[in-house]
Amino acid sequence: MALIEVRDLNKTYGGEIQTPVLHNINFSIEEGEFVAIMGPSGSGKSTLLHILGFLDEPTSGAYRFHGKTIDAHSEHEAALTRNKKMGFVFQTFNLLPRLSVFHNVRLPLMYSGTPEKKWDTLTKKAIQAVQLGHRIDFPTIKLSGGERQRTAIARALVNNPSVIFADEPTGNLDSKTGENIMKIFHDLNKQEGHTIVLITHERDIAEYARRIIHIHDGSIREDESLRKHHAHES
């Protein structure tokens, strides 16, 4: 069974004036995959990510996560699934600036049902995974952009989710820092086996993935498998 399965999915916004955003979307993602959803601004990729992350619902069609559709979840169950089985990384980091790296990363554990005695160990493990141990006690307001995004990735990792959704995670970073962030995602997938779904409009960022789903004007134009992946293997 696929981790993510999307079948004949459509999304339309609006009441009297209808704005179709996604048209007849079909794909599935297995556990352990690294998939980029790539398209220009306004192509529908962020709307699709919101549906995949249980932040929005399709107008028609089906989306199954671990075999279960969003409408089969109560609001409480959907929130629990988001917290425990999904990690989110955004372009704007979404950190609490006065809190330390440690306390930002630890935050999702407070709502997870994980026993409190495990919180500190899990937090430190996630921070080490993004090579930020030397900044563990720093308030995030004192960090560079790249360090803030590493903190956000650690926070997404801390519950050991089934999938990490990353929405333009290098959008606010210079190219060198963005490259370092993408190497972290690459290593998390290749060495740790994390499933990653990345939203981007940039080809060079998308090529860190193993597969690129090209979306344009709300439709999938191509589902491309990147077999030659040596560029980022070193």
Short mmCIF file of C-alpha atoms in Angstrom, two decimals:
data_model
loop_
_atom_site.label_atom_id
_atom_site.label_comp_id
_atom_site.label_asym_id
_atom_site.label_seq_id
_atom_site.Cartn_x
_atom_site.Cartn_y
_atom_site.Cartn_z
CA MET A 1 0.00 0.00 0.00
CA ALA A 2 1.33 3.43 -0.98
CA LEU A 3 1.93 5.98 1.77
CA ILE A 4 0.22 8.69 -0.32
CA GLU A 5 -2.38 7.92 -2.98
CA VAL A 6 -4.16 10.63 -4.99
CA ARG A 7 -6.93 9.64 -7.40
CA ASP A 8 -8.90 11.91 -9.77
CA LEU A 9 -8.41 14.81 -7.37
CA ASN A 10 -9.94 18.19 -8.15
CA LYS A 11 -9.97 21.43 -6.17
CA THR A 12 -12.17 24.45 -6.90
CA TYR A 13 -12.42 27.60 -4.80
CA GLY A 14 -15.25 30.11 -4.63
CA GLY A 15 -19.02 30.26 -4.40
CA GLU A 16 -20.88 31.80 -7.33
CA ILE A 17 -17.65 32.47 -9.21
CA GLN A 18 -15.77 29.18 -9.35
CA THR A 19 -11.97 29.13 -9.58
CA PRO A 20 -10.67 25.67 -10.54
CA VAL A 21 -7.16 25.14 -9.16
CA LEU A 22 -6.42 21.41 -9.52
CA HIS A 23 -7.67 19.15 -12.31
CA ASN A 24 -7.83 15.36 -12.25
CA ILE A 25 -4.60 14.80 -10.29
CA ASN A 26 -3.34 11.19 -10.05
CA PHE A 27 -0.17 9.87 -8.42
CA SER A 28 1.07 7.77 -5.52
CA ILE A 29 4.16 8.01 -3.31
CA GLU A 30 5.75 5.03 -1.55
CA GLU A 31 7.47 5.14 1.81
CA GLY A 32 11.11 6.18 1.48
CA GLU A 33 10.66 8.18 -1.73
CA PHE A 34 12.00 11.71 -2.28
CA VAL A 35 9.59 13.47 -4.64
CA ALA A 36 9.63 17.06 -5.89
CA ILE A 37 6.39 18.69 -7.04
CA MET A 38 7.61 21.35 -9.43
CA GLY A 39 5.79 24.13 -11.23
CA PRO A 40 5.68 27.88 -11.78
CA SER A 41 3.99 30.28 -9.37
CA GLY A 42 0.20 29.84 -9.51
CA SER A 43 0.36 26.30 -10.90
CA GLY A 44 -1.50 24.78 -7.93
CA LYS A 45 1.42 23.11 -6.20
CA SER A 46 0.93 24.80 -2.81
CA THR A 47 -2.81 23.99 -2.90
CA LEU A 48 -1.87 20.37 -3.56
CA LEU A 49 0.57 20.41 -0.64
CA HIS A 50 -2.14 21.79 1.67
CA ILE A 51 -4.41 18.91 0.70
CA LEU A 52 -1.61 16.36 1.18
CA GLY A 53 -0.92 17.88 4.63
CA PHE A 54 -4.59 17.71 5.74
CA LEU A 55 -4.71 21.53 5.78
CA ASP A 56 -7.37 21.61 3.04
CA GLU A 57 -9.77 19.15 1.40
CA PRO A 58 -10.30 18.24 -2.25
CA THR A 59 -13.55 19.27 -3.96
CA SER A 60 -13.80 15.83 -5.56
CA GLY A 61 -11.69 12.71 -5.98
CA ALA A 62 -9.79 10.88 -3.26
CA TYR A 63 -6.64 11.37 -1.22
CA ARG A 64 -5.51 8.49 0.99
CA PHE A 65 -2.73 8.78 3.57
CA HIS A 66 -1.74 5.40 5.03
CA GLY A 67 -4.84 4.06 3.26
CA LYS A 68 -7.27 6.43 5.00
CA THR A 69 -9.02 9.44 3.42
CA ILE A 70 -9.16 12.80 5.19
CA ASP A 71 -12.96 12.62 5.52
CA ALA A 72 -12.52 9.35 7.43
CA HIS A 73 -10.72 11.36 10.14
CA SER A 74 -12.45 13.50 12.73
CA GLU A 75 -10.95 16.98 13.17
CA HIS A 76 -9.12 15.70 16.24
CA GLU A 77 -7.76 12.65 14.35
CA ALA A 78 -6.65 14.86 11.43
CA ALA A 79 -4.79 17.16 13.85
CA LEU A 80 -3.11 14.16 15.51
CA THR A 81 -2.07 12.76 12.11
CA ARG A 82 -0.60 16.13 11.13
CA ASN A 83 1.35 16.34 14.38
CA LYS A 84 2.65 12.77 14.63
CA LYS A 85 2.88 11.51 11.04
CA MET A 86 3.63 14.68 9.06
CA GLY A 87 6.49 17.16 9.41
CA PHE A 88 6.27 20.59 7.76
CA VAL A 89 9.07 22.91 6.61
CA PHE A 90 8.12 26.31 5.20
CA GLN A 91 9.93 29.04 3.30
CA THR A 92 9.41 31.47 6.22
CA PHE A 93 10.74 29.07 8.94
CA ASN A 94 7.77 29.78 11.33
CA LEU A 95 9.96 29.67 14.45
CA LEU A 96 9.40 31.40 17.80
CA PRO A 97 12.28 33.94 17.68
CA ARG A 98 12.90 34.34 21.43
CA LEU A 99 12.97 30.61 22.12
CA SER A 100 16.17 28.60 21.78
CA VAL A 101 16.79 26.06 19.04
CA PHE A 102 16.18 23.35 21.65
CA HIS A 103 12.79 24.68 22.73
CA ASN A 104 11.61 25.37 19.16
CA VAL A 105 12.43 21.81 18.12
CA ARG A 106 10.88 20.35 21.30
CA LEU A 107 7.55 22.12 20.80
CA PRO A 108 5.70 19.49 18.68
CA LEU A 109 6.44 16.81 21.30
CA MET A 110 4.26 18.66 23.81
CA TYR A 111 1.18 17.86 21.67
CA SER A 112 2.21 14.40 20.49
CA GLY A 113 1.31 12.04 23.30
CA THR A 114 4.99 11.01 23.51
CA PRO A 115 6.00 10.44 27.16
CA GLU A 116 7.65 13.57 28.57
CA LYS A 117 10.72 11.67 29.76
CA LYS A 118 11.62 11.06 26.08
CA TRP A 119 11.29 14.66 24.92
CA ASP A 120 14.82 15.88 25.60
CA THR A 121 16.48 12.84 24.00
CA LEU A 122 14.32 13.08 20.86
CA THR A 123 14.92 16.84 20.63
CA LYS A 124 18.70 16.46 20.82
CA LYS A 125 18.64 13.64 18.26
CA ALA A 126 16.72 15.80 15.76
CA ILE A 127 19.08 18.75 16.30
CA GLN A 128 22.13 16.52 15.75
CA ALA A 129 20.54 15.17 12.54
CA VAL A 130 20.72 18.67 11.03
CA GLN A 131 24.23 19.35 12.40
CA LEU A 132 23.13 22.15 14.71
CA GLY A 133 24.30 20.84 18.08
CA HIS A 134 26.65 23.82 18.54
CA ARG A 135 23.63 26.19 18.43
CA ILE A 136 21.29 24.20 20.67
CA ASP A 137 20.89 26.94 23.33
CA PHE A 138 20.86 29.93 20.95
CA PRO A 139 17.61 31.90 20.53
CA THR A 140 16.61 31.50 16.88
CA ILE A 141 16.55 35.30 16.40
CA LYS A 142 20.37 35.16 16.60
CA LEU A 143 20.75 32.50 13.91
CA SER A 144 21.52 32.87 10.21
CA GLY A 145 18.81 32.05 7.67
CA GLY A 146 20.35 28.65 6.97
CA GLU A 147 20.53 27.83 10.68
CA ARG A 148 16.89 28.83 11.14
CA GLN A 149 15.87 26.51 8.32
CA ARG A 150 17.91 23.69 9.88
CA THR A 151 16.03 24.34 13.12
CA ALA A 152 12.74 24.12 11.21
CA ILE A 153 13.82 20.81 9.65
CA ALA A 154 14.77 19.44 13.09
CA ARG A 155 11.36 20.48 14.40
CA ALA A 156 9.71 18.65 11.47
CA LEU A 157 11.80 15.56 12.27
CA VAL A 158 11.31 15.41 16.03
CA ASN A 159 8.19 13.18 16.00
CA ASN A 160 9.82 10.84 13.42
CA PRO A 161 6.97 11.48 10.95
CA SER A 162 5.98 9.26 8.05
CA VAL A 163 6.60 12.14 5.64
CA ILE A 164 8.21 15.59 5.59
CA PHE A 165 6.45 18.19 3.45
CA ALA A 166 8.82 21.03 2.45
CA ASP A 167 7.25 24.09 0.78
CA GLU A 168 9.92 26.12 -1.09
CA PRO A 169 12.38 25.50 1.79
CA THR A 170 15.24 27.38 0.08
CA GLY A 171 13.11 30.34 -1.09
CA ASN A 172 14.49 32.81 1.48
CA LEU A 173 18.10 31.59 1.30
CA ASP A 174 21.07 32.44 -0.88
CA SER A 175 22.11 29.74 -3.36
CA LYS A 176 25.01 28.33 -1.30
CA THR A 177 22.92 28.08 1.88
CA GLY A 178 20.06 26.60 -0.13
CA GLU A 179 22.43 23.96 -1.48
CA ASN A 180 23.46 23.03 2.08
CA ILE A 181 19.80 22.73 3.14
CA MET A 182 19.04 20.46 0.17
CA LYS A 183 22.02 18.24 1.05
CA ILE A 184 20.45 17.78 4.49
CA PHE A 185 17.16 16.68 2.88
CA HIS A 186 19.11 14.38 0.55
CA ASP A 187 20.94 12.76 3.49
CA LEU A 188 17.75 12.42 5.55
CA ASN A 189 16.22 10.52 2.65
CA LYS A 190 19.23 8.46 1.55
CA GLN A 191 20.77 7.63 4.93
CA GLU A 192 17.78 7.78 7.30
CA GLY A 193 15.07 6.65 4.87
CA HIS A 194 12.73 9.60 5.47
CA THR A 195 9.97 10.16 2.90
CA ILE A 196 10.19 13.73 1.58
CA VAL A 197 7.76 15.68 -0.60
CA LEU A 198 9.28 18.95 -1.79
CA ILE A 199 7.48 21.88 -3.44
CA THR A 200 9.66 24.07 -5.67
CA HIS A 201 9.67 26.14 -8.84
CA GLU A 202 13.42 25.64 -9.39
CA ARG A 203 14.80 22.79 -11.47
CA ASP A 204 18.17 22.64 -9.68
CA ILE A 205 16.39 22.25 -6.32
CA ALA A 206 13.97 19.64 -7.71
CA GLU A 207 16.91 17.56 -8.96
CA TYR A 208 17.88 16.65 -5.38
CA ALA A 209 14.78 14.43 -5.45
CA ARG A 210 14.54 10.99 -7.07
CA ARG A 211 11.40 11.91 -8.94
CA ILE A 212 9.80 15.13 -10.20
CA ILE A 213 6.05 15.58 -10.67
CA HIS A 214 5.65 18.54 -13.03
CA ILE A 215 2.46 20.54 -12.46
CA HIS A 216 1.24 23.34 -14.71
CA ASP A 217 -2.11 25.19 -14.63
CA GLY A 218 -3.39 22.70 -12.05
CA SER A 219 -2.64 19.56 -14.10
CA ILE A 220 0.21 17.06 -14.01
CA ARG A 221 2.22 17.40 -17.22
CA GLU A 222 4.93 14.83 -16.48
CA ASP A 223 6.00 12.38 -13.77
CA GLU A 224 9.76 12.11 -14.23
CA SER A 225 12.01 9.53 -12.59
CA LEU A 226 15.59 10.72 -12.04
CA ARG A 227 17.62 7.53 -12.42
CA LYS A 228 20.97 9.26 -12.88
CA HIS A 229 21.35 10.80 -9.47
CA HIS A 230 25.12 11.02 -9.13
CA ALA A 231 25.22 14.84 -8.95
CA HIS A 232 24.21 14.87 -5.27
CA GLU A 233 25.48 11.47 -4.15
CA SER A 234 28.86 12.57 -2.91
#
